Structure formats: C-alpha cells, structure tokens
Coordinates of C-alpha atoms and ligand atoms in Angstrom, one line a residue:
M909 CA 14.7 -35.8 -25.8
S910 CA 16.2 -35.1 -22.9
P911 CA 14.2 -35.0 -19.2
A912 CA 13.5 -31.0 -18.2
P913 CA 15.7 -29.9 -15.7
S914 CA 13.4 -30.2 -12.3
R915 CA 14.4 -27.4 -9.2
E916 CA 16.4 -27.5 -7.1
E917 CA 15.5 -26.3 -3.4
L918 CA 17.4 -25.0 -0.7
A919 CA 16.4 -25.0 2.9
L920 CA 18.4 -22.6 4.2
D921 CA 18.1 -20.2 8.1
V922 CA 17.9 -16.8 7.1
L923 CA 17.6 -15.7 3.2
F924 CA 18.5 -12.1 3.0
V925 CA 17.1 -10.3 -0.7
G926 CA 19.9 -7.9 -2.0
G927 CA 22.8 -7.4 -1.7
G928 CA 23.0 -3.6 0.0
P929 CA 24.5 -2.0 2.4
A930 CA 21.3 -3.3 4.7
C931 CA 21.0 -6.5 4.5
L932 CA 25.2 -7.1 4.1
A933 CA 24.9 -5.3 7.2
A934 CA 21.9 -7.6 8.7
L935 CA 23.8 -10.6 7.8
W936 CA 27.3 -9.1 8.4
R937 CA 25.6 -8.0 12.4
L938 CA 23.5 -10.9 12.9
L939 CA 27.4 -12.7 12.2
D940 CA 28.7 -10.9 15.3
L941 CA 26.0 -12.1 17.8
V942 CA 26.2 -15.4 16.3
E943 CA 29.8 -16.0 17.2
A944 CA 29.4 -13.3 20.2
H945 CA 26.5 -15.8 21.9
N946 CA 28.4 -18.8 20.9
R947 CA 31.3 -17.9 23.1
R948 CA 29.2 -17.3 26.2
P949 CA 29.5 -20.0 28.1
G950 CA 26.3 -22.8 29.5
V951 CA 23.7 -21.3 26.7
R952 CA 22.4 -23.5 24.4
K953 CA 24.2 -23.2 21.5
L954 CA 23.7 -21.9 17.9
E955 CA 24.5 -24.8 15.3
G956 CA 23.9 -26.0 11.9
L957 CA 22.9 -22.7 11.2
C958 CA 23.2 -21.5 6.6
F959 CA 22.5 -17.7 6.6
G960 CA 21.8 -17.4 2.6
L961 CA 21.6 -13.1 0.5
I962 CA 20.7 -13.0 -2.9
E963 CA 21.8 -10.5 -4.7
K964 CA 21.1 -9.7 -8.7
A965 CA 24.0 -8.3 -10.4
E966 CA 26.6 -10.7 -11.6
G967 CA 28.6 -9.0 -8.6
F968 CA 28.2 -7.2 -5.5
G969 CA 28.9 -3.1 -5.8
D970 CA 27.8 -4.7 -9.7
H971 CA 24.1 -2.7 -9.7
A972 CA 25.4 -0.3 -6.5
F973 CA 24.5 3.5 -6.9
S974 CA 24.6 6.2 -5.0
G975 CA 25.9 10.1 -4.6
A976 CA 27.3 9.6 -2.2
I977 CA 27.6 11.8 1.1
L978 CA 27.8 8.8 3.8
D979 CA 27.2 9.9 7.6
P980 CA 29.7 6.7 9.1
S981 CA 27.3 7.0 12.9
S982 CA 26.2 3.0 12.0
L983 CA 28.9 1.9 10.3
R984 CA 31.2 3.0 13.1
E985 CA 28.5 1.6 15.2
L986 CA 29.0 -2.3 12.6
C987 CA 32.6 -1.9 12.4
P988 CA 34.2 0.7 14.6
D989 CA 38.0 -0.1 13.5
F990 CA 36.1 0.4 9.4
L991 CA 39.3 2.7 7.9
A992 CA 42.5 0.3 9.5
R993 CA 40.0 -2.1 8.2
G994 CA 40.0 -1.0 4.1
F995 CA 36.5 0.8 4.3
P996 CA 37.2 2.9 0.3
S997 CA 36.1 6.0 1.3
E998 CA 37.2 8.8 -1.1
G999 CA 37.3 12.3 1.1
V1000 CA 36.6 13.1 4.1
V1001 CA 33.7 16.1 4.5
Q1002 CA 35.9 19.5 4.4
A1003 CA 34.4 22.1 2.3
E1004 CA 30.6 22.9 1.3
E1005 CA 29.0 25.1 -1.4
V1006 CA 25.6 25.1 -1.9
W1007 CA 24.6 27.7 -5.1
V1008 CA 21.0 28.5 -6.1
L1009 CA 21.9 28.0 -9.8
S1010 CA 19.1 30.6 -11.8
S1011 CA 20.4 30.7 -15.1
D1012 CA 23.5 29.0 -17.4
H1013 CA 26.2 31.4 -16.4
G1014 CA 24.2 33.0 -12.5
G1015 CA 23.7 31.9 -9.1
V1016 CA 24.3 32.9 -6.2
K1017 CA 26.7 31.1 -3.5
L1018 CA 24.6 30.2 -0.2
P1019 CA 26.6 32.6 2.6
V1020 CA 25.9 30.6 5.3
L1021 CA 24.7 26.3 5.1
P1022 CA 21.8 25.1 7.0
T1023 CA 22.7 22.8 9.7
F1024 CA 20.6 19.8 8.5
L1025 CA 23.2 20.2 5.0
G1026 CA 26.4 20.4 6.6
N1027 CA 29.0 16.9 6.4
R1028 CA 31.8 17.8 7.7
G1029 CA 33.4 14.9 8.8
A1030 CA 31.2 12.5 6.5
H1031 CA 33.1 10.3 3.9
V1032 CA 32.2 10.5 0.0
V1033 CA 32.1 7.1 -1.3
S1034 CA 31.4 5.7 -4.2
L1035 CA 28.3 3.2 -2.7
S1036 CA 29.4 -0.3 -4.9
R1037 CA 32.9 0.6 -4.1
M1038 CA 31.2 0.3 -0.4
V1039 CA 29.3 -2.5 -0.6
R1040 CA 31.8 -4.9 -2.6
W1041 CA 34.9 -3.8 0.4
M1042 CA 31.0 -4.9 2.5
A1043 CA 30.3 -8.2 1.2
E1044 CA 34.7 -9.6 1.0
L1045 CA 34.5 -9.1 4.9
I1046 CA 31.6 -10.7 5.6
G1047 CA 32.9 -13.5 2.5
A1048 CA 36.2 -14.2 4.3
R1049 CA 34.0 -14.9 8.3
E1050 CA 34.4 -18.0 9.4
V1051 CA 31.4 -18.3 12.1
P1052 CA 31.6 -21.9 13.9
G1053 CA 28.1 -23.1 13.5
V1054 CA 26.9 -20.9 10.7
E1055 CA 27.4 -21.8 6.7
V1056 CA 27.6 -18.7 5.1
L1057 CA 25.5 -18.7 1.2
L1058 CA 26.5 -15.4 -0.8
L1059 CA 25.1 -15.7 -3.9
P1060 CA 25.4 -13.0 -6.5
G1061 CA 23.9 -13.5 -10.4
F1062 CA 21.6 -14.7 -8.2
A1063 CA 17.5 -12.9 -8.7
G1064 CA 14.6 -13.1 -6.5
Q1065 CA 11.5 -13.5 -9.2
E1066 CA 8.5 -13.9 -6.4
V1067 CA 8.0 -15.3 -2.8
L1068 CA 7.2 -18.3 -1.9
W1069 CA 4.6 -17.8 0.3
E1070 CA 2.8 -21.2 2.4
G1071 CA -0.5 -20.4 4.8
G1072 CA -0.3 -17.1 4.6
R1073 CA 3.1 -16.5 5.6
V1074 CA 6.0 -15.5 3.9
A1075 CA 8.5 -18.9 3.2
G1076 CA 11.3 -17.3 1.3
V1077 CA 11.9 -16.5 -2.3
R1078 CA 11.6 -18.6 -5.7
T1079 CA 14.7 -16.8 -8.0
A1080 CA 14.5 -16.5 -12.2
D1081 CA 14.9 -19.0 -14.0
R1082 CA 17.8 -19.4 -17.1
G1083 CA 17.7 -20.2 -20.0
L1084 CA 14.1 -19.4 -21.7
D1085 CA 14.2 -17.5 -25.1
G1086 CA 12.9 -14.4 -26.5
E1087 CA 9.1 -16.5 -26.8
G1088 CA 10.0 -17.9 -23.0
R1089 CA 10.3 -20.8 -23.5
P1090 CA 13.1 -23.1 -22.5
R1091 CA 16.5 -23.3 -24.4
V1092 CA 18.8 -26.1 -24.4
D1093 CA 20.8 -25.1 -21.8
H1094 CA 16.9 -23.9 -19.5
Q1095 CA 17.6 -23.8 -15.5
P1096 CA 14.6 -23.8 -13.6
G1097 CA 15.6 -21.3 -10.8
T1098 CA 16.0 -22.7 -6.6
D1099 CA 13.1 -22.4 -4.6
L1100 CA 15.3 -21.3 -1.1
K1101 CA 13.3 -21.5 1.5
A1102 CA 14.4 -19.9 5.2
R1103 CA 12.2 -19.4 8.6
V1104 CA 12.6 -15.4 8.0
T1105 CA 13.6 -13.5 4.6
V1106 CA 14.6 -10.6 5.0
F1107 CA 14.0 -8.0 2.2
G1108 CA 16.5 -5.5 1.1
E1109 CA 15.6 -4.6 -3.0
G1110 CA 16.6 -1.4 -2.4
P1111 CA 14.3 1.1 -4.2
R1112 CA 10.7 -0.6 -6.3
G1113 CA 12.0 -3.9 -5.4
H1114 CA 9.8 -6.2 -8.0
L1115 CA 9.1 -8.7 -4.4
A1116 CA 8.6 -5.9 -2.7
R1117 CA 5.2 -4.9 -4.6
E1118 CA 4.6 -9.1 -4.2
L1119 CA 4.6 -8.3 -0.8
E1120 CA 2.7 -4.8 -1.1
A1121 CA 0.0 -6.5 -3.2
V1122 CA -0.5 -10.1 -1.1
L1123 CA -0.2 -8.6 2.5
G1124 CA -0.8 -4.5 1.7
L1125 CA 2.5 -2.7 3.6
Q1126 CA 1.6 0.4 3.3
A1127 CA -2.0 0.9 3.9
Q1128 CA -1.5 1.8 7.4
S1129 CA 1.2 4.6 6.1
P1130 CA -0.2 8.6 5.8
H1131 CA 1.5 8.9 2.8
P1132 CA 3.0 6.9 -1.1
Q1133 CA 5.9 5.9 -1.4
V1134 CA 7.9 8.4 -3.5
F1135 CA 10.6 9.4 -5.1
E1136 CA 14.0 10.5 -7.2
M1137 CA 15.5 9.5 -10.4
G1138 CA 19.4 10.5 -10.0
V1139 CA 21.9 10.4 -12.8
K1140 CA 25.2 10.3 -11.9
E1141 CA 29.4 10.3 -14.6
V1142 CA 32.1 9.8 -12.8
W1143 CA 35.1 12.0 -14.3
E1144 CA 38.5 11.8 -14.2
L1145 CA 39.9 15.0 -13.8
P1146 CA 43.5 16.6 -14.3
E1147 CA 46.1 16.5 -11.0
G1148 CA 45.0 18.9 -8.2
R1149 CA 41.7 19.7 -9.8
L1150 CA 39.6 19.1 -7.3
L1151 CA 40.0 17.7 -3.0
P1152 CA 39.2 14.7 -2.7
G1153 CA 36.0 15.1 -0.5
S1154 CA 35.2 18.5 -1.5
V1155 CA 31.4 18.7 -1.7
L1156 CA 29.6 20.9 -3.9
H1157 CA 25.2 20.9 -4.5
C1158 CA 22.9 23.2 -5.9
T1159 CA 19.2 23.4 -7.1
G1160 CA 17.3 26.1 -8.9
W1161 CA 18.0 26.0 -13.2
P1162 CA 18.8 23.8 -15.3
Q1163 CA 14.9 22.5 -13.7
E1164 CA 11.5 24.1 -15.1
E1165 CA 11.3 27.1 -12.3
G1166 CA 9.3 25.2 -9.0
E1167 CA 10.4 21.6 -10.1
S1168 CA 12.4 20.2 -6.9
G1169 CA 15.4 18.5 -7.4
G1170 CA 19.4 19.5 -7.9
G1171 CA 22.8 18.5 -8.8
F1172 CA 25.9 18.6 -6.7
L1173 CA 29.2 17.3 -7.2
Y1174 CA 32.1 15.9 -5.2
G1175 CA 35.3 15.1 -5.3
L1176 CA 37.4 11.2 -5.3
S1177 CA 39.6 10.1 -4.6
G1178 CA 42.0 8.9 -7.7
N1179 CA 41.2 12.8 -8.8
R1180 CA 38.1 11.9 -10.1
A1181 CA 35.0 13.8 -9.2
A1182 CA 30.7 12.3 -9.0
L1183 CA 28.9 14.5 -10.6
G1184 CA 24.8 13.7 -10.8
F1185 CA 21.6 15.3 -10.6
V1186 CA 18.6 14.5 -8.7
V1187 CA 15.2 15.0 -10.5
S1188 CA 11.7 14.6 -7.5
L1189 CA 9.6 12.1 -9.8
D1190 CA 6.4 13.5 -8.5
T1191 CA 6.9 16.4 -11.2
R1192 CA 4.2 17.3 -13.1
D1193 CA 6.4 18.2 -15.7
P1194 CA 5.7 15.1 -18.6
F1195 CA 9.5 16.8 -20.5
A1196 CA 11.5 16.1 -16.9
D1197 CA 15.0 14.1 -17.9
A1198 CA 17.2 13.7 -15.5
H1199 CA 21.0 12.9 -17.9
E1200 CA 19.3 16.5 -19.8
C1201 CA 20.2 18.6 -17.0
L1202 CA 23.1 17.3 -16.0
Q1203 CA 24.4 18.0 -19.4
R1204 CA 23.2 21.7 -19.7
L1205 CA 25.0 21.6 -15.7
K1206 CA 28.7 20.8 -16.9
G1207 CA 28.3 24.4 -19.1
H1208 CA 27.7 26.5 -15.8
P1209 CA 30.7 28.0 -15.1
R1210 CA 31.1 27.4 -11.7
F1211 CA 31.8 23.2 -13.4
A1212 CA 32.9 24.0 -15.7
E1213 CA 36.0 25.7 -14.5
V1214 CA 36.0 22.4 -12.2
L1215 CA 35.6 20.0 -15.6
E1216 CA 37.8 21.8 -17.8
G1217 CA 40.4 19.2 -19.0
G1218 CA 39.0 16.3 -17.8
R1219 CA 36.9 13.3 -18.8
P1220 CA 34.3 11.2 -18.2
V1221 CA 34.8 7.4 -17.2
E1222 CA 31.9 6.0 -15.9
Y1223 CA 28.1 7.0 -15.7
G1224 CA 24.4 5.5 -14.2
A1225 CA 21.3 6.2 -12.5
K1226 CA 18.6 4.9 -10.3
A1227 CA 15.5 6.0 -8.6
L1228 CA 16.4 6.9 -5.2
A1229 CA 13.1 6.0 -2.3
I1230 CA 12.8 9.7 -0.8
G1231 CA 9.1 9.3 1.3
G1232 CA 10.7 8.8 4.8
W1233 CA 8.8 8.3 7.6
H1234 CA 5.3 9.1 6.5
A1235 CA 6.1 6.6 3.4
M1236 CA 7.5 4.1 5.6
P1237 CA 5.1 0.9 5.0
R1238 CA 4.9 -2.5 8.1
L1239 CA 7.8 -3.2 8.7
A1240 CA 7.5 -7.0 9.6
F1241 CA 5.1 -9.4 8.6
E1242 CA 4.2 -13.3 9.1
G1243 CA 8.6 -15.2 7.8
G1244 CA 10.1 -12.4 7.1
M1245 CA 10.6 -8.0 7.0
L1246 CA 11.2 -4.6 5.4
L1247 CA 14.6 -2.1 4.9
G1248 CA 16.4 0.1 4.2
D1249 CA 15.9 1.7 1.3
A1250 CA 12.8 -1.0 0.3
A1251 CA 10.8 1.0 2.5
Q1252 CA 11.5 4.4 2.1
M1253 CA 14.3 4.6 4.5
V1254 CA 15.8 8.2 3.3
D1255 CA 16.2 11.6 5.3
A1256 CA 14.5 14.0 2.8
A1257 CA 16.0 16.7 4.5
R1258 CA 19.7 16.1 4.8
L1259 CA 19.5 13.3 1.1
K1260 CA 20.7 10.4 2.8
G1261 CA 19.5 7.1 3.0
I1262 CA 23.0 4.5 4.2
H1263 CA 23.5 5.5 7.3
L1264 CA 19.6 5.0 7.6
G1265 CA 20.4 1.6 5.7
L1266 CA 22.5 -0.2 8.0
K1267 CA 21.0 1.0 11.1
A1268 CA 17.5 -0.6 9.8
G1269 CA 20.4 -4.3 9.3
L1270 CA 21.8 -3.6 13.0
C1271 CA 17.9 -3.7 14.7
A1272 CA 17.5 -6.4 12.2
A1273 CA 20.0 -8.9 12.9
E1274 CA 19.3 -8.4 17.1
C1275 CA 15.8 -9.3 16.0
L1276 CA 16.7 -12.3 14.3
L1277 CA 18.8 -13.7 17.0
D1278 CA 16.2 -13.7 19.5
A1279 CA 14.1 -15.5 17.0
L1280 CA 17.0 -17.8 16.0
L1281 CA 17.2 -18.4 19.7
E1282 CA 13.7 -19.0 20.2
D1283 CA 12.4 -20.4 16.9
A1284 CA 9.4 -17.4 17.1
F1285 CA 9.1 -16.6 13.0
D1286 CA 5.7 -15.2 13.8
E1287 CA 5.2 -10.8 13.4
L1288 CA 5.2 -10.2 16.4
S1289 CA 8.8 -11.8 17.4
L1290 CA 9.9 -9.8 14.2
Q1291 CA 7.8 -6.4 15.4
R1292 CA 10.5 -6.7 18.0
Y1293 CA 13.2 -5.1 14.9
A1294 CA 10.5 -2.8 13.5
E1295 CA 9.5 -1.2 16.7
A1296 CA 13.8 -1.4 17.8
F1297 CA 14.5 0.9 14.6
R1298 CA 11.4 3.5 14.8
M1299 CA 12.7 4.1 19.0
S1300 CA 16.2 4.1 17.7
W1301 CA 18.1 7.4 16.5
A1302 CA 17.8 6.5 12.9
G1303 CA 13.9 6.3 13.7
Q1304 CA 14.2 9.7 15.2
E1305 CA 15.5 11.4 12.8
L1306 CA 13.3 10.1 10.2
R1307 CA 10.6 11.9 12.5
A1308 CA 12.0 14.5 12.7
S1309 CA 12.6 15.2 8.9
R1310 CA 8.4 13.9 7.7
G1311 CA 7.8 17.5 6.4
V1312 CA 10.7 17.8 4.3
H1313 CA 10.1 16.2 1.0
G1314 CA 6.7 17.9 0.9
I1315 CA 8.4 21.4 1.7
L1316 CA 10.8 20.4 -1.4
S1317 CA 9.1 19.3 -3.9
R1318 CA 7.3 22.3 -4.3
G1319 CA 10.8 23.7 -5.7
P1320 CA 13.0 25.9 -4.3
E1321 CA 9.7 28.7 -3.6
P1322 CA 10.5 31.3 -1.3
M1323 CA 9.0 29.4 1.8
A1324 CA 10.7 26.5 1.1
A1325 CA 13.9 28.5 3.5
L1326 CA 10.9 29.5 5.9
K1327 CA 9.7 26.3 6.6
L1328 CA 12.9 24.4 7.1
G1329 CA 14.0 26.2 10.1
L1330 CA 10.8 25.6 11.4
S1331 CA 10.3 21.8 11.2
R1332 CA 14.0 21.4 12.7
V1333 CA 13.1 23.4 15.4
T1334 CA 9.9 21.7 15.9
G1335 CA 10.9 18.3 15.1
G1336 CA 9.5 17.3 12.3
W1337 CA 6.2 19.7 12.2
V1338 CA 4.7 22.6 9.3
P1339 CA 2.7 24.1 8.9
G1340 CA 1.1 22.9 4.9
G1341 CA 3.9 20.3 5.2
G1342 CA 2.1 17.4 4.5
R1343 CA 2.4 16.4 0.6
A1344 CA -0.8 15.5 -1.0
P1345 CA -0.5 12.2 -1.5
Q1346 CA -0.8 11.3 -4.7
S1347 CA 1.9 9.0 -5.6
D1348 CA 4.5 10.0 -8.3
A1349 CA 2.8 9.1 -11.3
D1350 CA -0.1 10.6 -11.3
R1351 CA 0.9 13.9 -10.7
T1352 CA 2.5 14.1 -13.9
S1353 CA 0.6 16.9 -16.2
T1354 CA -0.5 17.1 -20.0
T1355 CA 1.5 19.0 -22.0
E1356 CA -2.1 20.7 -22.4
A1357 CA -1.8 21.7 -18.6
Y1358 CA 1.8 21.6 -17.9
Y1359 CA 3.1 23.9 -21.7
G1360 CA -0.5 24.7 -22.3
K1361 CA 0.0 22.8 -25.8
P1362 CA -1.8 19.8 -26.4
G1363 CA -0.5 17.6 -28.3
I1364 CA 3.2 17.9 -28.4
H1365 CA 6.1 15.9 -27.6
R1366 CA 10.2 16.7 -26.2
C1367 CA 10.9 17.4 -29.8
D1368 CA 8.6 20.4 -30.4
L1369 CA 10.7 22.2 -27.1
G1370 CA 13.5 22.7 -29.6
P1371 CA 16.9 20.7 -29.6
G1372 CA 18.2 19.0 -26.5
V1373 CA 21.8 18.7 -26.0
H1374 CA 23.9 18.5 -28.5
P1375 CA 26.0 15.5 -27.5
D1376 CA 30.3 17.2 -29.0
G1377 CA 32.0 14.7 -28.5
R1378 CA 34.5 16.0 -25.5
W1379 CA 32.3 15.5 -22.2
I1380 CA 28.4 16.3 -23.4
L1381 CA 26.9 13.0 -23.7
G1382 CA 24.5 11.7 -25.0
K1383 CA 22.2 8.8 -23.7
L1384 CA 23.6 5.4 -25.4
D1385 CA 27.0 7.2 -25.3
A1386 CA 26.4 7.6 -22.2
L1387 CA 24.9 3.7 -21.1
F1388 CA 28.4 3.0 -23.3
L1389 CA 30.6 3.3 -20.4
S1390 CA 28.0 2.1 -17.2
G1391 CA 28.9 -1.8 -18.3
T1392 CA 25.2 -2.0 -18.8
R1393 CA 25.0 -6.3 -20.4
H1394 CA 22.0 -8.3 -21.2
D1395 CA 22.1 -11.6 -23.6
E1396 CA 19.7 -10.0 -25.2
R1397 CA 17.6 -14.4 -25.9
Q1398 CA 16.2 -13.4 -23.0
P1399 CA 12.4 -12.5 -22.7
C1400 CA 11.6 -8.7 -22.3
H1401 CA 12.7 -7.7 -18.6
L1402 CA 9.8 -4.7 -19.0
H1403 CA 5.9 -5.7 -19.3
L1404 CA 3.6 -3.7 -21.1
V1405 CA 0.7 -5.3 -18.8
G1406 CA -1.9 -2.7 -20.6
D1407 CA -3.0 -2.5 -23.9
P1408 CA -1.3 -1.5 -26.2
G1409 CA -4.0 2.0 -26.5
I1410 CA -2.7 3.4 -22.8
C1411 CA 1.1 4.1 -24.6
A1412 CA -0.8 5.8 -27.6
Q1413 CA -3.4 7.8 -25.1
C1414 CA 0.3 8.9 -23.3
H1415 CA 1.5 10.2 -25.9
A1416 CA -1.1 11.5 -27.5
T1417 CA -1.5 13.4 -24.5
M1418 CA 1.7 13.3 -22.7
G1419 CA 3.8 13.2 -24.9
A1420 CA 5.1 9.5 -23.9
P1421 CA 7.4 10.5 -21.0
C1422 CA 9.3 7.2 -21.0
T1423 CA 11.1 8.1 -24.0
V1424 CA 12.4 11.2 -22.3
F1425 CA 12.7 10.4 -18.6
C1426 CA 14.5 6.9 -18.9
P1427 CA 18.7 7.0 -19.1
A1428 CA 18.7 5.7 -21.7
Q1429 CA 16.6 5.7 -24.5
V1430 CA 15.1 2.2 -24.3
Y1431 CA 11.7 3.1 -24.5
E1432 CA 11.0 4.9 -28.0
M1433 CA 6.8 5.1 -30.2
R1434 CA 7.9 4.4 -33.5
S1435 CA 4.2 4.3 -36.2
P1436 CA 4.8 1.0 -38.3
S1437 CA 4.3 0.8 -41.6
G1438 CA 1.3 0.6 -42.5
G1439 CA -0.3 3.6 -40.6
E1440 CA -1.1 1.9 -37.4
G1441 CA -0.8 4.5 -35.1
P1442 CA 3.0 5.2 -32.9
R1443 CA 4.0 1.8 -30.4
L1444 CA 6.2 2.1 -27.9
E1445 CA 9.4 0.0 -29.0
I1446 CA 11.1 -1.6 -26.4
A1447 CA 14.6 -1.7 -26.0
F1448 CA 15.3 -3.8 -22.3
A1449 CA 19.2 -4.7 -23.2
N1450 CA 20.2 -1.3 -22.8
C1451 CA 17.9 -1.4 -19.0
L1452 CA 20.2 0.5 -16.2
H1453 CA 17.5 -1.1 -13.8
C1454 CA 16.6 2.8 -13.0
K1455 CA 13.0 1.6 -12.2
T1456 CA 11.5 4.7 -12.9
C1457 CA 9.3 3.1 -15.7
D1458 CA 8.1 1.3 -13.0
I1459 CA 7.2 4.3 -10.9
K1460 CA 7.0 7.0 -12.9
C1461 CA 4.6 5.8 -16.4
P1462 CA 2.2 8.0 -15.5
G1463 CA -0.1 4.8 -17.0
R1464 CA 0.5 2.4 -14.7
N1465 CA 2.1 0.2 -17.7
V1466 CA 5.3 -0.7 -16.7
I1467 CA 6.1 -3.0 -14.7
W1468 CA 9.5 -3.6 -14.4
T1469 CA 10.8 -7.3 -13.1
P1470 CA 15.0 -8.6 -13.3
P1471 CA 16.3 -10.1 -16.1
Q1472 CA 17.9 -13.9 -15.9
G1473 CA 21.3 -14.3 -15.5
G1474 CA 22.9 -11.3 -13.5
G1475 CA 22.7 -9.2 -16.2
G1476 CA 22.4 -5.7 -15.9
P1477 CA 24.4 -2.3 -16.1
R1478 CA 28.3 -3.1 -14.2
Y1479 CA 29.2 -0.2 -11.6
T1480 CA 32.3 0.0 -10.6
L1481 CA 33.2 3.4 -9.8
C1482 CA 29.3 5.2 -8.9
Ligands
SF4_749 FE1 15.4 2.4 -15.6 FE2 13.6 2.0 -16.7 FE3 15.0 3.0 -18.6 FE4 14.7 0.5 -17.4 S1 13.3 1.0 -19.1 S2 17.2 1.4 -17.5 S3 14.3 0.7 -14.9 S4 13.6 3.9 -16.5

C-alpha cells in the first residue's frame, strides 16, 4: 500500500481569499503600489514577495453573480482607462423606470425617480464577466520583485491560527468519498501560510464564520448581519427589443403585502437582458420564494412585452449582504482583514455594493503596502485599513444609508418614501428607522402566525407556477441553465448540525422553508417507508452556492461548507 500523500505547505506574504471584486481590486492595487514604490530612488526595495489568491470556483467569474449596475467611481480610481482596457460594460445607463406593481396586470410607474435610485452614467455589468476581466489583467502583470499565484479551484476549508492570530488558510482536501474517506486520488489540502490574510469570500463566508466564532468580530456591531436573496435569468431577446443600459425596477406584486423585495430588468449588450427578483431574507413568510416571484413577474404585461419572442439562456442565485454600516463587523484583526460583501459593505439605499467592495480593496492595498514596508501585521497596524475605509467617501456613503434597510424591510408602506427622504436630508438618521436586532433566521414565522393556518405546507396554498416549456421555468429546468456540476462521489457539503428532529419540528410548524426558498430544489422532506416521520433529503449536487439555507434555516440547522475541487455553477453572463 502506498503511503498517504503528505500535506504541502506554501509560504506567502499576502493571501487573498475569494476571487471577487474586493480581493481582486486589493491585489491589483497592491501590485501597482509595490511597482511604484520600487521605482522610487533611494528607498528600500520590496523584493522576493509572493502574493496568492484562492477562489473556490474552477474558473474566475464562474461563481460571480449580481444584478448588476456598477457605480464606476472606484473602478475609475483603480483603472482610469478601464474602458480602453476592455472592461466588459453591458451598457451605460440612460433610461430608467421604477414601478409599484399591484397585481399580475396592474401597477403604476413612478413619475419621478428618487435621486438616490438614479443610475445615470453607471454601467450595467455582468459580474461574472467583470471578475474574469480583472483576473485576466492581473494574471498578465509582471511586477519585478513579486510572484503572483492565482489559484482558482481552491476553496479555503479552515483558518490557520498561531497563538491567537490568523496565520493563513488550509484548502479543502480533494478525493474524499461520500463517507469522507480518502479515495485513490486523495490529495490533502495545502496549508497556505501568510504574513497577512485578506478575507473577501462574499456574503456569508464559510471562513468568516470561523473568524466570528473565534474573534467575535460582530460583537460591537449594533445590528446582526442581514441578507437578501436574488435569482436571475439572462435572456436572449429579438434584435433591438431592449436598449443596452436600459433599467427597469419594480416592487410590490408578486410578493405578499408588506414584504420587501423587488424585480429588475436590465438591457445588456448583444440583444440580451438580465431579469431578476430579490427577496429580503428578513421576511416572516415561511414560503417566500424568489424563484417563483421571478417566474410570475414574467407574465406582467410590462415585462411580457419585453420578453415575448425571447428565451432564457442562463440562471443563477445568490444571497446578497444588505446590512451596511450598522452590520459591519470589525474589519481588521491580528494577521487579517475582512472586506466586501463578507463585511456587509452594501448601500441599501442605492442597492449597490460592488463599488464599495472595490473601494475597500483599494484602502486595504494602501495598508498592506505599509504593513509590508514595516513588517507589521498586528491588529493596530491593519486597523489603518478600517479607519481609511470608514473615513473614505465609501464609508460615508454607507453611514448615510444606515437606516434604509430598516425602512425598506417593512415593504412599500405609506411612510417609507417620507422616511427615506428624511434619511437622505439628515445624513442617515430616521425616526424609528433602525431595525430590530434580530437575525434573518429568527424572523421566520410559523405558518399559523403568518397564514393563520397551523401545520400547512407550500402545496396547501395552491399550485405554484406551472413550467410551460417556453419561458416559465421550474427550478430544475432553471438549474440546468446554471451549468452547475459537482463530483457526486464526495461528502455532502451541506451539514445538518443538530438533531434530525429539528427538521421534523420545522416541517410541522413552518412547512420546512428550505424546501421552498432554495432556488435549486436541493431540499425535500420525504417520509421513508416503515411509518417513520419525514426526513430531510439533500440533493447537494444541485447546489448553486447561494448560501440562503445557511442564513435562513429557522432552526440554524444547516451549515454550508465548500465542496471539493471547484464544484458549483458555471456562470458566464450572470
Ligand atoms: Fe442555496 Fe442552500 Fe439551496 Fe445551495 S442548498 S442552492 S446554498 S439554498
């Protein structure tokens, strides 16, 4: 029998965890700064450095997912000639509409757009394409004195600790069987040891959870981290149907009254459109289902007239951080930093976060250069990043919108517009605007409390949408368009951490919300033969990595962990 392969160790100066815009911007700017520093005469040169970046997807951009409308201010700061360098803009925003829908055919278009919702001059983007563009430009760089290792297909499994400080990340093993035993192709994960580790895993990061458990980064935050969940389809449309850069937002129907969320339709280049729906995960509705809302939205005349004659070509889903200023954790600690969606850096008023994640990356890079020059990676030194971000225009933008999620999470109520206007005038203050400090999981109601019907399940409310083989998609049909693939011979990456009785109890009182909100139909309650009670079955290979189950499970019974070997969706246009 051949000996088990040993675990490798790699020493880095800076390790970035997550190939999203925040970490890529930090790495890009750090390369700029080191290059500029080393050109200065008479300074001690920075040489022999090694920067690494790991990304769980097999290719950069494969798991990147957002609406998205990009405020280009921080991208311009990072790369003033971004358009000349091939930035994949889908169109500059020119025409915008906001609708409040009242039924499957009714609604009003707002006559005037609130200024904070305006997007003129911003770029409609595919985050997947944008991330790929950033990674390609970084990969093509040659900076004397620095080696750059871009490592897609490597997920961080656990944080490495040395005497209470972060010392790097261990990547996930490959080649484990369904029971977690080594197969013949088993490869232990690598210990990536770094002088400083920058965490930008996106919303509900697996490693960020470990950081929180050990360091209590959220302890001083007035609010818990809160999220929304978005689903999106990319459509091919008849030529000339929708101008690239045209923007349509809506709220109200098809959600239940008082629920928060809304739909969007953006014109993309190449006669394509992004059609999506976002549901606030602080909903009390145990049967909230963003996928179903999206399917129903397609039948509304304002959307149907655009989509007629087209076809969906890609599908995806993801949780989105929405907490902003009040929910931001401590951003720096011994040996590490946290940035982007992983740190709740999203402006709830403008419904934007990519530009804030990019700005956080720029602030982090300035701090990292100083840290490398001073060989100082303690919390006090890295706090300069946190201070710089909070004092920057990005931090002030987040501060000014700190009450907005609390207002919008109550749905389109009559006073909402007034409160929103007031918060803009007062720089963020609103009477009663701060939301109750309750997690999204804790907000979920029983079916009795929400629908007045104890013990019901989704099917008791009547049939959902019927897939029509044309443009109404069932979840499994939609999943096919996401390109999702996992090696099914590996352990399930969705862990039930408590007693199976928790799921049975949830099924009885709340109708098992995970079987409804999951956009990929991963969860199903099944009653095995033999008279036993229903059990939760998990089709993990379908998982889109949206993290909603980890956030919204009312019993906090699901923990999402990264699967091995780059599995997951393969987004190209999302
Ligand atoms: Fe999202 Fe969880 Fe469903 Fe995966 S299993 S698609 S993370 S809700």
